[in-house]
Short mmCIF file of C-alpha atoms in Angstrom, two decimals:
data_model
loop_
_atom_site.label_atom_id
_atom_site.label_comp_id
_atom_site.label_asym_id
_atom_site.label_seq_id
_atom_site.Cartn_x
_atom_site.Cartn_y
_atom_site.Cartn_z
CA PRO A 22 -131.75 91.10 -93.54
CA GLU A 23 -129.22 89.70 -95.97
CA GLY A 24 -125.80 91.16 -95.25
CA GLY A 25 -126.79 92.28 -91.76
CA HIS A 26 -128.46 95.34 -90.29
CA ASP A 27 -127.28 98.88 -90.99
CA ILE A 28 -125.70 100.99 -88.26
CA TYR A 29 -127.27 104.41 -87.80
CA SER A 30 -126.01 107.53 -86.08
CA PHE A 31 -128.00 110.45 -84.72
CA VAL A 32 -126.49 113.93 -84.87
CA VAL A 33 -127.99 116.55 -82.56
CA THR A 34 -126.85 120.15 -82.92
CA ALA A 35 -128.24 123.64 -83.48
CA SER A 36 -127.35 126.72 -85.44
CA GLY A 37 -126.42 129.94 -83.70
CA GLY A 38 -123.83 130.54 -81.07
CA GLY A 39 -121.45 132.38 -83.37
CA SER A 40 -118.50 130.42 -82.03
CA ASN A 41 -115.07 131.85 -82.79
CA THR A 42 -113.37 128.48 -82.51
CA GLY A 43 -115.65 125.99 -84.27
CA LYS A 44 -117.94 123.43 -82.72
CA GLY A 45 -116.88 120.75 -80.32
CA ARG A 46 -117.72 117.14 -81.13
CA MET A 47 -118.91 114.40 -78.83
CA LEU A 48 -119.44 110.78 -79.85
CA LEU A 49 -121.48 108.38 -77.74
CA THR A 50 -122.01 104.67 -78.39
CA SER A 51 -123.95 101.81 -76.86
CA GLY A 52 -125.12 98.37 -77.86
CA VAL A 53 -121.58 97.07 -78.39
CA HIS A 54 -122.49 94.03 -76.30
CA SER A 55 -125.92 93.07 -77.50
CA ARG A 56 -127.27 91.47 -74.30
CA GLU A 57 -126.90 94.76 -72.43
CA MET A 58 -130.36 96.19 -73.06
CA ALA A 59 -130.29 99.31 -70.89
CA PRO A 60 -127.44 101.38 -72.47
CA PRO A 61 -129.18 102.14 -75.81
CA GLU A 62 -132.29 103.22 -73.91
CA LEU A 63 -130.20 105.57 -71.76
CA LEU A 64 -128.64 107.22 -74.81
CA GLY A 65 -132.09 107.45 -76.38
CA ARG A 66 -133.18 109.41 -73.33
CA PHE A 67 -130.13 111.64 -73.72
CA ILE A 68 -131.14 112.41 -77.30
CA GLU A 69 -134.65 113.26 -76.08
CA LYS A 70 -133.26 115.53 -73.37
CA LEU A 71 -131.24 117.44 -75.94
CA VAL A 72 -134.01 117.72 -78.53
CA TYR A 73 -136.80 118.70 -76.16
CA GLY A 74 -134.54 120.79 -73.95
CA TYR A 75 -133.36 123.09 -76.71
CA ASP A 76 -134.62 126.64 -76.16
CA GLU A 77 -136.13 125.50 -72.84
CA ASP A 78 -133.03 124.56 -70.84
CA ALA A 79 -130.22 127.12 -70.99
CA ASP A 80 -127.40 124.57 -70.70
CA VAL A 81 -128.88 122.29 -73.37
CA THR A 82 -129.31 125.30 -75.64
CA TRP A 83 -125.72 126.48 -75.53
CA ILE A 84 -124.34 122.94 -75.67
CA LEU A 85 -126.14 122.30 -78.97
CA GLU A 86 -125.24 125.70 -80.41
CA HIS A 87 -121.56 125.09 -79.69
CA ASN A 88 -121.26 121.33 -80.19
CA GLU A 89 -122.28 118.41 -82.36
CA ILE A 90 -123.53 115.43 -80.37
CA HIS A 91 -123.18 112.16 -82.33
CA VAL A 92 -124.94 109.08 -80.95
CA ILE A 93 -124.80 105.49 -82.22
CA LEU A 94 -127.36 103.52 -80.24
CA TYR A 95 -126.57 100.06 -81.66
CA VAL A 96 -122.96 99.41 -82.68
CA ASN A 97 -123.85 95.71 -82.86
CA PRO A 98 -127.33 95.62 -84.40
CA ASP A 99 -127.10 92.01 -85.61
CA GLY A 100 -126.21 90.82 -82.12
CA ARG A 101 -129.06 92.89 -80.71
CA PHE A 102 -131.46 91.13 -83.08
CA VAL A 103 -130.48 87.76 -81.60
CA ALA A 104 -130.41 89.02 -78.01
CA GLU A 105 -133.97 90.30 -78.27
CA ARG A 106 -135.43 87.22 -79.91
CA TYR A 107 -133.49 84.60 -77.97
CA PRO A 108 -132.86 86.22 -74.58
CA LYS A 109 -131.80 82.97 -72.93
CA LEU A 110 -128.68 82.89 -75.12
CA LEU A 111 -127.41 86.11 -73.48
CA TRP A 112 -125.77 86.96 -76.80
CA ARG A 113 -122.77 89.30 -76.41
CA LYS A 114 -120.71 89.22 -79.62
CA ASN A 115 -121.48 89.99 -83.22
CA LEU A 116 -122.73 87.31 -85.65
CA ASN A 117 -119.60 86.69 -87.69
CA PRO A 118 -119.45 82.86 -88.08
CA ASN A 119 -116.00 82.81 -89.68
CA GLY A 120 -113.83 82.99 -86.58
CA GLY A 121 -113.50 79.23 -86.23
CA CYS A 122 -115.94 78.50 -83.40
CA ARG A 123 -118.18 75.53 -84.16
CA SER A 124 -120.66 76.18 -81.37
CA ASP A 125 -123.98 77.62 -82.52
CA ASP A 126 -124.34 79.70 -79.37
CA SER A 127 -120.75 80.91 -78.89
CA TYR A 128 -119.46 82.14 -82.26
CA GLY A 129 -118.78 85.75 -83.18
CA THR A 130 -116.26 88.44 -82.18
CA ASP A 131 -116.26 90.71 -79.17
CA LEU A 132 -116.25 94.12 -80.82
CA ASN A 133 -114.83 95.68 -77.67
CA ARG A 134 -111.62 93.71 -78.15
CA ASN A 135 -111.31 94.24 -81.91
CA PHE A 136 -109.86 97.76 -82.22
CA ASP A 137 -106.42 98.62 -83.53
CA PHE A 138 -104.74 99.75 -80.33
CA MET A 139 -102.95 97.17 -78.20
CA TRP A 140 -105.02 94.51 -79.98
CA SER A 141 -104.54 91.00 -78.48
CA HIS A 142 -102.19 92.48 -75.85
CA ALA A 143 -101.28 90.24 -72.90
CA ASP A 144 -104.30 88.96 -70.96
CA GLY A 145 -106.79 91.57 -72.15
CA SER A 146 -108.64 89.35 -74.63
CA SER A 147 -108.91 85.77 -75.89
CA SER A 148 -107.66 84.05 -79.03
CA ASP A 149 -110.27 81.29 -78.59
CA PRO A 150 -113.09 82.06 -81.06
CA CYS A 151 -115.67 80.49 -78.73
CA ASP A 152 -114.76 82.73 -75.76
CA SER A 153 -116.93 85.72 -74.93
CA ASP A 154 -113.95 88.11 -75.25
CA TYR A 155 -112.57 86.69 -78.53
CA HIS A 156 -110.63 89.50 -80.21
CA GLY A 157 -111.22 88.47 -83.81
CA ARG A 158 -108.86 87.43 -86.59
CA GLY A 159 -107.12 90.79 -86.62
CA PRO A 160 -107.55 94.43 -85.57
CA GLU A 161 -110.73 95.90 -87.08
CA SER A 162 -111.49 92.57 -88.74
CA GLU A 163 -115.23 93.09 -88.17
CA PRO A 164 -117.49 95.31 -90.30
CA GLU A 165 -118.97 96.92 -87.17
CA SER A 166 -115.52 97.84 -85.87
CA GLN A 167 -114.53 99.21 -89.26
CA ALA A 168 -117.70 101.31 -89.47
CA LEU A 169 -117.21 102.86 -86.03
CA ALA A 170 -113.50 103.46 -86.53
CA ASP A 171 -114.07 105.12 -89.92
CA TYR A 172 -116.80 107.30 -88.41
CA ALA A 173 -114.44 108.47 -85.65
CA ARG A 174 -111.64 109.14 -88.14
CA ARG A 175 -113.96 111.43 -90.10
CA LEU A 176 -115.31 113.10 -86.97
CA PHE A 177 -112.15 113.96 -85.02
CA PRO A 178 -109.24 115.95 -86.53
CA SER A 179 -106.32 113.97 -87.87
CA SER A 180 -103.91 116.73 -86.86
CA GLN A 181 -104.14 115.74 -83.18
CA ARG A 182 -103.22 112.07 -83.68
CA LYS A 183 -99.84 110.47 -83.14
CA SER A 184 -97.94 108.98 -86.04
CA ASP A 185 -97.30 105.77 -84.10
CA PRO A 186 -100.08 105.43 -81.47
CA GLU A 187 -98.76 102.29 -79.79
CA GLY A 188 -95.09 103.23 -79.92
CA MET A 189 -95.87 106.74 -78.60
CA ARG A 190 -98.50 105.70 -76.08
CA ASN A 191 -96.47 106.98 -73.13
CA ARG A 192 -96.29 110.51 -74.52
CA PRO A 193 -99.06 112.88 -73.41
CA PHE A 194 -101.31 114.53 -75.95
CA GLY A 195 -101.45 117.74 -73.97
CA GLU A 196 -104.32 120.13 -73.38
CA GLY A 197 -104.96 121.32 -76.93
CA ASN A 198 -106.79 118.24 -78.24
CA THR A 199 -110.52 118.32 -78.86
CA GLY A 200 -113.31 115.76 -78.79
CA MET A 201 -115.14 113.60 -76.27
CA TYR A 202 -116.04 109.90 -76.48
CA VAL A 203 -118.35 107.98 -74.14
CA ASP A 204 -119.18 104.28 -74.47
CA VAL A 205 -122.09 103.03 -72.33
CA HIS A 206 -122.26 99.42 -71.11
CA ALA A 207 -123.94 97.49 -68.30
CA SER A 208 -123.47 96.69 -65.51
CA GLY A 209 -121.73 97.15 -62.14
CA GLY A 210 -121.65 100.88 -61.46
CA TYR A 211 -118.28 101.96 -62.86
CA VAL A 212 -116.77 104.90 -64.68
CA TYR A 213 -113.82 103.70 -66.74
CA TYR A 214 -111.16 105.59 -68.66
CA PRO A 215 -107.70 104.83 -70.10
CA TRP A 216 -105.80 102.83 -69.60
CA GLY A 217 -107.94 99.74 -69.85
CA HIS A 218 -105.48 97.34 -71.45
CA VAL A 219 -103.08 97.52 -68.51
CA ASP A 220 -103.25 98.43 -64.84
CA SER A 221 -101.25 101.65 -65.09
CA THR A 222 -102.07 105.30 -65.65
CA SER A 223 -102.04 107.03 -69.01
CA PRO A 224 -99.72 109.98 -69.73
CA ASP A 225 -102.76 112.28 -69.59
CA ASP A 226 -104.04 110.86 -66.32
CA GLU A 227 -104.31 114.30 -64.72
CA ALA A 228 -107.11 115.20 -67.15
CA LEU A 229 -108.66 111.75 -67.60
CA GLN A 230 -108.78 110.97 -63.90
CA ALA A 231 -110.32 114.38 -63.24
CA LEU A 232 -112.93 113.49 -65.89
CA GLY A 233 -113.65 110.17 -64.24
CA ARG A 234 -113.89 111.70 -60.79
CA LYS A 235 -116.16 114.53 -61.91
CA THR A 236 -118.61 112.29 -63.75
CA ALA A 237 -118.65 110.01 -60.71
CA TYR A 238 -119.85 113.07 -58.79
CA PHE A 239 -123.19 112.61 -60.56
CA ASN A 240 -123.60 108.84 -60.73
CA ASP A 241 -121.57 107.87 -57.65
CA TYR A 242 -119.81 105.10 -59.62
CA ARG A 243 -116.45 103.55 -58.79
CA LEU A 244 -113.40 104.27 -60.94
CA TRP A 245 -112.25 101.43 -63.16
CA ALA A 246 -108.97 102.56 -64.69
CA GLY A 247 -105.30 101.75 -64.64
CA GLY A 248 -103.77 102.65 -61.30
CA GLN A 249 -107.09 102.67 -59.42
CA LYS A 250 -108.03 100.24 -56.66
CA ASP A 251 -111.22 99.23 -58.52
CA PHE A 252 -109.43 98.21 -61.72
CA GLN A 253 -111.26 94.95 -62.48
CA TYR A 254 -109.38 93.34 -65.37
CA ALA A 255 -107.50 94.27 -68.52
CA ALA A 256 -109.34 94.80 -71.82
CA SER A 257 -107.01 95.08 -74.81
CA GLY A 258 -108.20 96.34 -78.18
CA ASP A 259 -111.16 98.04 -76.50
CA ILE A 260 -112.86 101.08 -77.98
CA SER A 261 -112.14 103.50 -75.15
CA ASP A 262 -108.37 102.98 -75.27
CA TRP A 263 -108.43 103.24 -79.06
CA MET A 264 -110.38 106.51 -79.05
CA TYR A 265 -107.83 108.05 -76.70
CA GLY A 266 -104.64 106.34 -77.88
CA ALA A 267 -105.29 106.49 -81.63
CA MET A 268 -107.75 109.41 -82.06
CA GLY A 269 -106.42 111.62 -79.26
CA VAL A 270 -109.83 112.39 -77.75
CA ALA A 271 -110.86 112.36 -74.09
CA SER A 272 -112.40 108.94 -73.65
CA MET A 273 -114.40 107.16 -70.99
CA GLY A 274 -117.25 104.72 -70.48
CA PHE A 275 -119.98 103.84 -68.01
CA GLU A 276 -121.04 100.47 -66.68
CA ILE A 277 -124.55 101.47 -65.65
CA GLY A 278 -126.90 99.79 -63.24
CA GLU A 279 -126.65 96.62 -61.23
CA GLU A 280 -127.61 94.19 -63.99
CA TRP A 281 -127.73 93.99 -67.78
CA ASN A 282 -131.48 94.43 -67.88
CA PRO A 283 -132.59 96.39 -64.80
CA GLY A 284 -136.17 96.73 -63.72
CA CYS A 285 -138.05 99.73 -65.02
CA ASP A 286 -138.30 101.33 -61.58
CA ASP A 287 -134.55 101.20 -60.95
CA PHE A 288 -133.78 102.37 -64.46
CA GLU A 289 -136.18 105.31 -64.39
CA LYS A 290 -135.49 106.54 -60.86
CA ARG A 291 -131.79 105.75 -60.54
CA ASP A 292 -129.92 105.02 -63.76
CA VAL A 293 -131.48 107.66 -66.02
CA PRO A 294 -131.33 110.85 -63.92
CA MET A 295 -127.84 110.44 -62.52
CA ASN A 296 -126.27 109.37 -65.81
CA LEU A 297 -127.99 112.05 -67.87
CA ALA A 298 -126.43 114.58 -65.52
CA ALA A 299 -123.01 112.97 -66.03
CA LEU A 300 -123.43 113.04 -69.81
CA MET A 301 -124.44 116.70 -69.69
CA TYR A 302 -121.21 117.48 -67.88
CA ALA A 303 -119.18 115.60 -70.49
CA ALA A 304 -120.95 117.46 -73.29
CA LYS A 305 -120.08 120.81 -71.70
CA ILE A 306 -116.35 120.17 -72.04
CA ALA A 307 -116.34 118.36 -75.41
CA ARG A 308 -114.48 121.16 -77.21
CA ARG A 309 -111.53 121.38 -74.79
CA PRO A 310 -111.86 118.37 -72.50
CA PHE A 311 -108.21 118.01 -71.48
CA ARG A 312 -108.12 121.61 -70.29
CA ASP A 313 -111.64 122.54 -69.17
CA VAL A 314 -111.94 119.50 -66.90
CA LYS A 315 -109.15 120.97 -64.75
CA GLY A 316 -111.00 124.23 -64.16
CA PRO A 317 -113.42 125.15 -61.37
CA ASP A 318 -117.09 124.22 -61.57
CA VAL A 319 -120.10 126.46 -61.07
CA LEU A 320 -122.56 124.81 -58.69
CA ASP A 321 -126.00 125.72 -57.32
CA LEU A 322 -126.53 128.42 -59.93
CA LEU A 323 -129.67 130.44 -59.31
CA ALA A 324 -131.07 133.65 -60.81
CA ARG A 325 -133.98 135.50 -59.20
CA THR A 326 -135.80 138.53 -60.52
CA GLY A 327 -137.68 141.08 -58.46
CA GLY A 328 -137.64 144.68 -57.36
CA GLY A 329 -136.03 145.75 -60.60
CA GLN A 330 -133.04 143.51 -59.93
CA ILE A 331 -131.68 140.20 -61.15
CA LYS A 332 -129.90 138.46 -58.27
CA VAL A 333 -127.47 135.74 -59.39
CA THR A 334 -125.94 133.39 -56.82
CA ALA A 335 -123.68 130.39 -57.24
CA THR A 336 -120.78 128.49 -55.73
CA ALA A 337 -117.51 128.26 -57.64
CA SER A 338 -115.44 125.27 -56.57
CA ASP A 339 -112.13 123.93 -57.82
CA GLY A 340 -112.27 120.79 -55.70
CA GLU A 341 -115.78 119.77 -54.73
CA MET A 342 -116.57 117.64 -57.77
CA VAL A 343 -113.12 116.17 -58.26
CA ASN A 344 -112.58 115.41 -54.57
CA GLN A 345 -115.96 113.99 -53.62
CA ILE A 346 -115.09 110.25 -53.65
CA ARG A 347 -114.77 109.05 -50.09
CA GLY A 348 -111.54 107.25 -49.31
CA PHE A 349 -109.71 108.95 -52.19
CA PRO A 350 -107.02 111.59 -51.61
CA ASP A 351 -107.66 115.09 -52.93
CA PHE A 352 -106.62 115.43 -56.55
CA VAL A 353 -104.08 117.87 -57.94
CA THR A 354 -106.54 119.59 -60.30
CA GLY A 355 -108.74 120.60 -57.35
CA ASP A 356 -106.04 122.34 -55.34
CA GLN A 357 -106.20 125.88 -56.74
CA ALA A 358 -107.92 128.96 -55.39
CA ILE A 359 -110.76 130.65 -57.25
CA ASP A 360 -109.45 133.66 -59.16
CA SER A 361 -112.61 135.07 -60.74
CA VAL A 362 -116.21 134.27 -61.66
CA LYS A 363 -117.66 136.07 -64.68
CA VAL A 364 -121.24 136.53 -65.87
CA TYR A 365 -121.69 137.11 -69.61
CA LEU A 366 -124.90 138.61 -70.95
CA ASP A 367 -126.32 136.89 -74.05
CA VAL A 368 -122.90 135.79 -75.26
CA HIS A 369 -121.03 132.57 -74.58
CA PRO A 370 -117.52 133.19 -73.15
CA ASP A 371 -115.97 131.59 -76.24
CA ASP A 372 -117.75 134.17 -78.41
CA TYR A 373 -117.00 137.20 -76.26
CA LYS A 374 -115.57 140.25 -77.99
CA PRO A 375 -114.87 143.81 -76.85
CA GLY A 376 -118.11 145.69 -76.33
CA ASP A 377 -120.07 142.68 -75.07
CA THR A 378 -121.46 142.87 -71.55
CA VAL A 379 -119.70 140.99 -68.78
CA TRP A 380 -119.77 141.36 -64.99
CA THR A 381 -117.54 140.02 -62.23
CA MET A 382 -119.26 138.22 -59.36
CA LYS A 383 -118.32 139.12 -55.79
CA PRO A 384 -118.06 136.98 -52.64
CA ARG A 385 -121.33 136.47 -50.81
CA VAL A 386 -121.65 137.75 -47.26
CA PHE A 387 -123.26 134.50 -46.13
CA SER A 388 -122.02 131.04 -47.17
CA ARG A 389 -124.38 128.59 -48.81
CA GLY A 390 -123.83 126.08 -45.95
CA LEU A 391 -126.71 124.05 -44.60
CA GLU A 392 -130.34 125.02 -44.82
CA LEU A 393 -131.17 127.20 -41.79
CA GLU A 394 -134.39 128.08 -40.05
CA ASP A 395 -134.66 131.16 -37.81
CA SER A 396 -136.67 130.90 -34.61
CA SER A 397 -138.79 133.78 -33.36
CA SER A 398 -135.90 134.98 -31.21
CA GLY A 399 -133.51 134.96 -34.11
CA GLN A 400 -130.91 133.08 -32.04
CA ASP A 401 -131.87 129.41 -32.07
CA ARG A 402 -130.97 128.71 -35.71
CA ALA A 403 -131.41 125.04 -36.60
CA VAL A 404 -129.46 122.80 -38.91
CA VAL A 405 -132.03 120.95 -41.00
CA CYS A 406 -130.36 118.05 -42.77
CA SER A 407 -133.72 116.64 -43.78
CA ALA A 408 -134.17 119.50 -46.25
CA HIS A 409 -131.67 117.76 -48.55
CA ASN A 410 -133.66 115.08 -50.33
CA THR A 411 -130.92 113.49 -52.43
CA LYS A 412 -127.61 111.87 -51.54
CA LYS A 413 -125.64 114.43 -53.52
CA LYS A 414 -127.31 117.40 -51.85
CA CYS A 415 -126.84 115.78 -48.46
CA LYS A 416 -123.12 115.25 -49.07
CA ARG A 417 -122.52 118.57 -50.82
CA ARG A 418 -124.68 121.00 -48.88
CA GLY A 419 -124.67 119.14 -45.60
CA GLY A 420 -120.90 118.85 -45.46
CA ASP A 421 -119.50 116.94 -42.52
CA ALA A 422 -122.55 117.65 -40.34
CA CYS A 423 -125.00 115.50 -42.32
CA GLU A 424 -124.94 111.94 -43.56
CA TRP A 425 -127.08 109.95 -46.00
CA LEU A 426 -128.94 106.93 -44.69
CA ALA A 427 -129.25 104.16 -47.29
CA GLY A 428 -131.78 101.35 -47.34
CA ALA A 429 -135.53 101.49 -47.67
CA ASN A 430 -135.86 104.75 -45.68
CA LYS A 431 -133.39 106.87 -47.62
CA ARG A 432 -132.93 110.32 -46.05
CA CYS A 433 -130.41 112.91 -44.93
CA VAL A 434 -129.83 113.12 -41.18
CA LEU A 435 -127.49 114.84 -38.76
CA ALA A 436 -124.25 112.89 -38.53
CA SER A 437 -123.79 113.31 -34.78
CA GLU A 438 -126.69 111.30 -33.33
CA GLY A 439 -128.87 110.40 -36.29
CA SER A 440 -131.13 113.25 -35.21
CA GLU A 441 -132.39 115.37 -38.07
CA THR A 442 -132.54 118.75 -36.36
CA VAL A 443 -130.40 120.37 -33.72
CA GLY A 444 -129.92 123.98 -32.73
CA ALA A 445 -126.54 125.43 -33.68
CA THR A 446 -125.78 126.50 -30.11
CA GLN A 447 -126.80 123.07 -28.78
CA ALA A 448 -124.69 121.34 -31.44
CA GLN A 449 -121.68 123.35 -30.33
CA ALA A 450 -122.26 122.50 -26.67
CA PHE A 451 -122.87 118.82 -27.36
CA LEU A 452 -119.92 118.28 -29.65
CA GLY A 453 -117.49 120.41 -27.68
CA ALA A 454 -115.14 123.13 -28.78
CA GLU A 455 -112.59 120.64 -30.07
CA SER A 456 -115.10 119.26 -32.62
CA CYS A 457 -114.43 122.16 -34.95
CA ASP A 458 -110.95 120.74 -35.40
CA LEU A 459 -112.52 118.04 -37.56
CA PHE A 460 -112.96 120.56 -40.38
CA SER A 461 -109.69 120.88 -42.26
CA THR A 462 -110.49 123.59 -44.81
CA LYS A 463 -111.76 127.12 -44.56
CA ASN A 464 -114.99 126.47 -46.40
CA LYS A 465 -115.89 123.37 -44.40
CA CYS A 466 -115.05 125.27 -41.22
CA LYS A 467 -117.23 128.29 -41.90
CA LYS A 468 -120.17 126.08 -42.97
CA ALA A 469 -119.89 123.64 -40.07
CA PHE A 470 -123.16 123.11 -38.20
CA GLY A 471 -124.92 125.72 -40.29
CA GLY A 472 -122.34 128.46 -39.89
CA GLU A 473 -121.33 130.83 -37.09
CA VAL A 474 -120.28 127.94 -34.82
CA CYS A 475 -116.71 127.36 -36.02
CA PHE A 476 -114.21 129.97 -37.15
CA TRP A 477 -111.12 129.78 -39.36
CA ASN A 478 -107.78 131.07 -38.13
CA ARG A 479 -105.90 132.27 -41.20
CA ASP A 480 -102.53 132.36 -39.48
CA ASP A 481 -102.63 128.85 -38.02
CA LYS A 482 -104.89 127.46 -40.75
CA LEU A 483 -106.98 125.76 -38.08
CA CYS A 484 -110.68 125.54 -37.44
CA SER A 485 -111.79 126.25 -33.89
CA SER A 486 -114.86 127.07 -31.85
CA ALA A 487 -115.28 130.66 -30.71
CA ASP A 488 -117.82 132.96 -29.15
CA LYS A 489 -119.34 135.23 -31.77
CA THR A 490 -119.02 138.19 -29.44
CA ASN A 491 -115.23 137.74 -29.36
CA VAL A 492 -114.83 137.60 -33.12
CA ALA A 493 -114.44 140.75 -35.17
CA PRO A 494 -117.28 141.29 -37.63
CA ILE A 495 -116.58 140.59 -41.27
CA ASP A 496 -115.80 143.73 -43.19
CA PRO A 497 -117.38 143.52 -46.65
CA ILE A 498 -114.41 145.38 -48.09
CA ASP A 499 -112.06 142.66 -46.84
CA SER A 500 -114.23 140.05 -48.53
CA SER A 501 -113.73 141.45 -52.01
CA GLN A 502 -110.92 139.04 -52.83
CA PHE A 503 -111.18 135.28 -53.22
CA ASP A 504 -108.77 133.29 -51.08
CA SER A 505 -109.86 129.64 -51.27
CA GLY A 506 -110.75 126.85 -53.67
CA GLU A 507 -114.47 127.24 -53.06
CA GLU A 508 -116.30 130.54 -52.99
CA ASP A 509 -119.94 131.52 -52.66
CA VAL A 510 -120.54 134.35 -55.12
CA GLU A 511 -123.29 136.76 -56.04
CA LEU A 512 -124.17 139.51 -58.47
CA SER A 513 -127.02 142.01 -58.56
CA ILE A 514 -127.92 143.32 -62.00
CA ASP A 515 -130.05 146.41 -62.52
CA ALA A 516 -132.75 145.00 -64.78
CA SER A 517 -133.73 148.47 -66.01
CA PHE A 518 -130.54 148.48 -68.08
CA LEU A 519 -131.66 145.41 -70.04
CA GLU A 520 -134.01 145.08 -72.98
CA ALA A 521 -137.36 143.52 -72.13
CA GLY A 522 -137.66 139.82 -72.92
CA ARG A 523 -135.64 136.72 -72.30
CA HIS A 524 -131.91 136.89 -71.70
CA GLN A 525 -129.30 134.19 -71.25
CA LEU A 526 -126.60 134.45 -68.61
CA PHE A 527 -123.39 132.44 -68.96
CA ILE A 528 -121.27 131.90 -65.84
CA GLN A 529 -117.67 130.70 -65.90
CA ALA A 530 -115.08 130.47 -63.12
CA THR A 531 -111.30 130.67 -63.43
CA ASP A 532 -108.79 129.35 -60.90
CA SER A 533 -105.43 130.71 -59.79
CA ALA A 534 -103.62 128.44 -62.28
CA GLY A 535 -105.48 130.09 -65.15
CA TYR A 536 -107.82 127.17 -65.89
CA LYS A 537 -111.33 128.13 -66.94
CA GLY A 538 -113.98 125.60 -66.02
CA PRO A 539 -117.17 124.48 -67.76
CA VAL A 540 -119.81 127.09 -68.49
CA SER A 541 -123.14 127.02 -66.69
CA SER A 542 -126.10 129.00 -67.97
CA VAL A 543 -129.56 130.19 -67.00
CA PHE A 544 -132.42 132.01 -68.73
CA VAL A 545 -133.95 135.12 -67.12
CA GLU A 546 -137.06 137.10 -68.13
CA VAL A 547 -136.97 140.89 -68.00
CA SER A 548 -140.01 143.10 -68.38
CA ARG A 549 -138.30 146.47 -67.95
CA ARG A 550 -137.89 149.12 -70.62
CA ARG A 551 -134.64 149.11 -72.52
CA LEU A 552 -131.79 151.38 -71.49
CA ARG A 553 -128.17 151.32 -72.56
CA GLY A 554 -126.22 148.25 -71.46
CA HIS A 555 -123.04 148.46 -69.49
CA ALA A 556 -120.20 146.28 -68.28
CA ASP A 557 -117.87 146.50 -65.33
#
């Protein structure tokens, strides 16, 4: 159309929630580079997940009641028009012909080099109008850049911005800022976050690196950021740096897939599920990203009803998500012990007030460990790695005893011999007593080989093999206090005290440094008669 295509945004939110602190705001963009076809489709699927998941999925429900999710599928709609109709051109930039390039297939401005933060800095963009990373005639010289920048300025509070973003770029924003930004591109399999214009860390790297590491937990991407070994090249004037440096929001981006236009099978089975999970995590912390990302995560949440009880189990971990990248040292935000895990009844923790019902979860007697099968004798308990049918479950639940086989025959197998099943007593005999020394933390030690094979010495802080008959039984009273960065927790709720119908449980963990992590939630159905509620 004359004057170019309009740019549209979708806003997904819901009433309710009764938040005491106002709604968080998350902005997602795609289609900045028009030849990258997959990113807008991914964000379209995210919109669908939110819309159709409301009132069906407990996490989606509370996210929408406590946040506004803003999505711009096509930041560069004119470029997309050309990319779709003339795919052989591999069109990347916008369609502005006034930059000075005389080539009919190379003109335009790279919108991801056109923003007013470190614009045209060093080697992060090109001044040649025919180059693919041409930064434009000036910062925000393009109508698309202006539209997105103005949208962000209206969306995120001006009170959290710096008066001189470039001159004050080495000063941290701190933990009080709000807002989340995610820009989705293709391809390569990267999570990127500031800084992008230079190979050095930002002043808020503790939070931003934790964000990058935790989203990589879901999509298994490499970290492309200043100070990381997979930093690819500088990009000055890019949107992600501007959103953080100028707007003061937590900012990151994904380079999804292995090509700009992946096959449908790869996109549906690989790119969509793992990146939707990563986006859900980002949405959970949109209100307080710089703080909540440092808190412990609630994993493997499950609520079962039966026998007049609601049994809630979960694992609270300060380090599992942030420390899961192989070859990377453990990160400072994942080094705290779990202090408490709370369950809130029908009220989000942010909305809690005196008189609302809340319980404290207790340590579980048995660790979550590996999946176990009891033989008829009750003694030959087997480690079954094959029960874990995804790479993440294999790595997370299998611990050091299982490994994921890639290739055509993807599966989880026992790390020792490639054998899928081995009895715990046989594993101990085969590997030898000294093999327990390979487990360097209490939680890995107690879960090794399915549990009850290795034992943790609190005084020496060493993992060793021991005969069960020579080890004092665990006293449940002594297990009432958390003493590590990962704890298996449980809670039994007397359902007769609850009104019949559907209830929503909100679970949040706090670590010893006082950081509260993201909330996880689950719906439960109760068919008991109503009695008075209570709290511990």
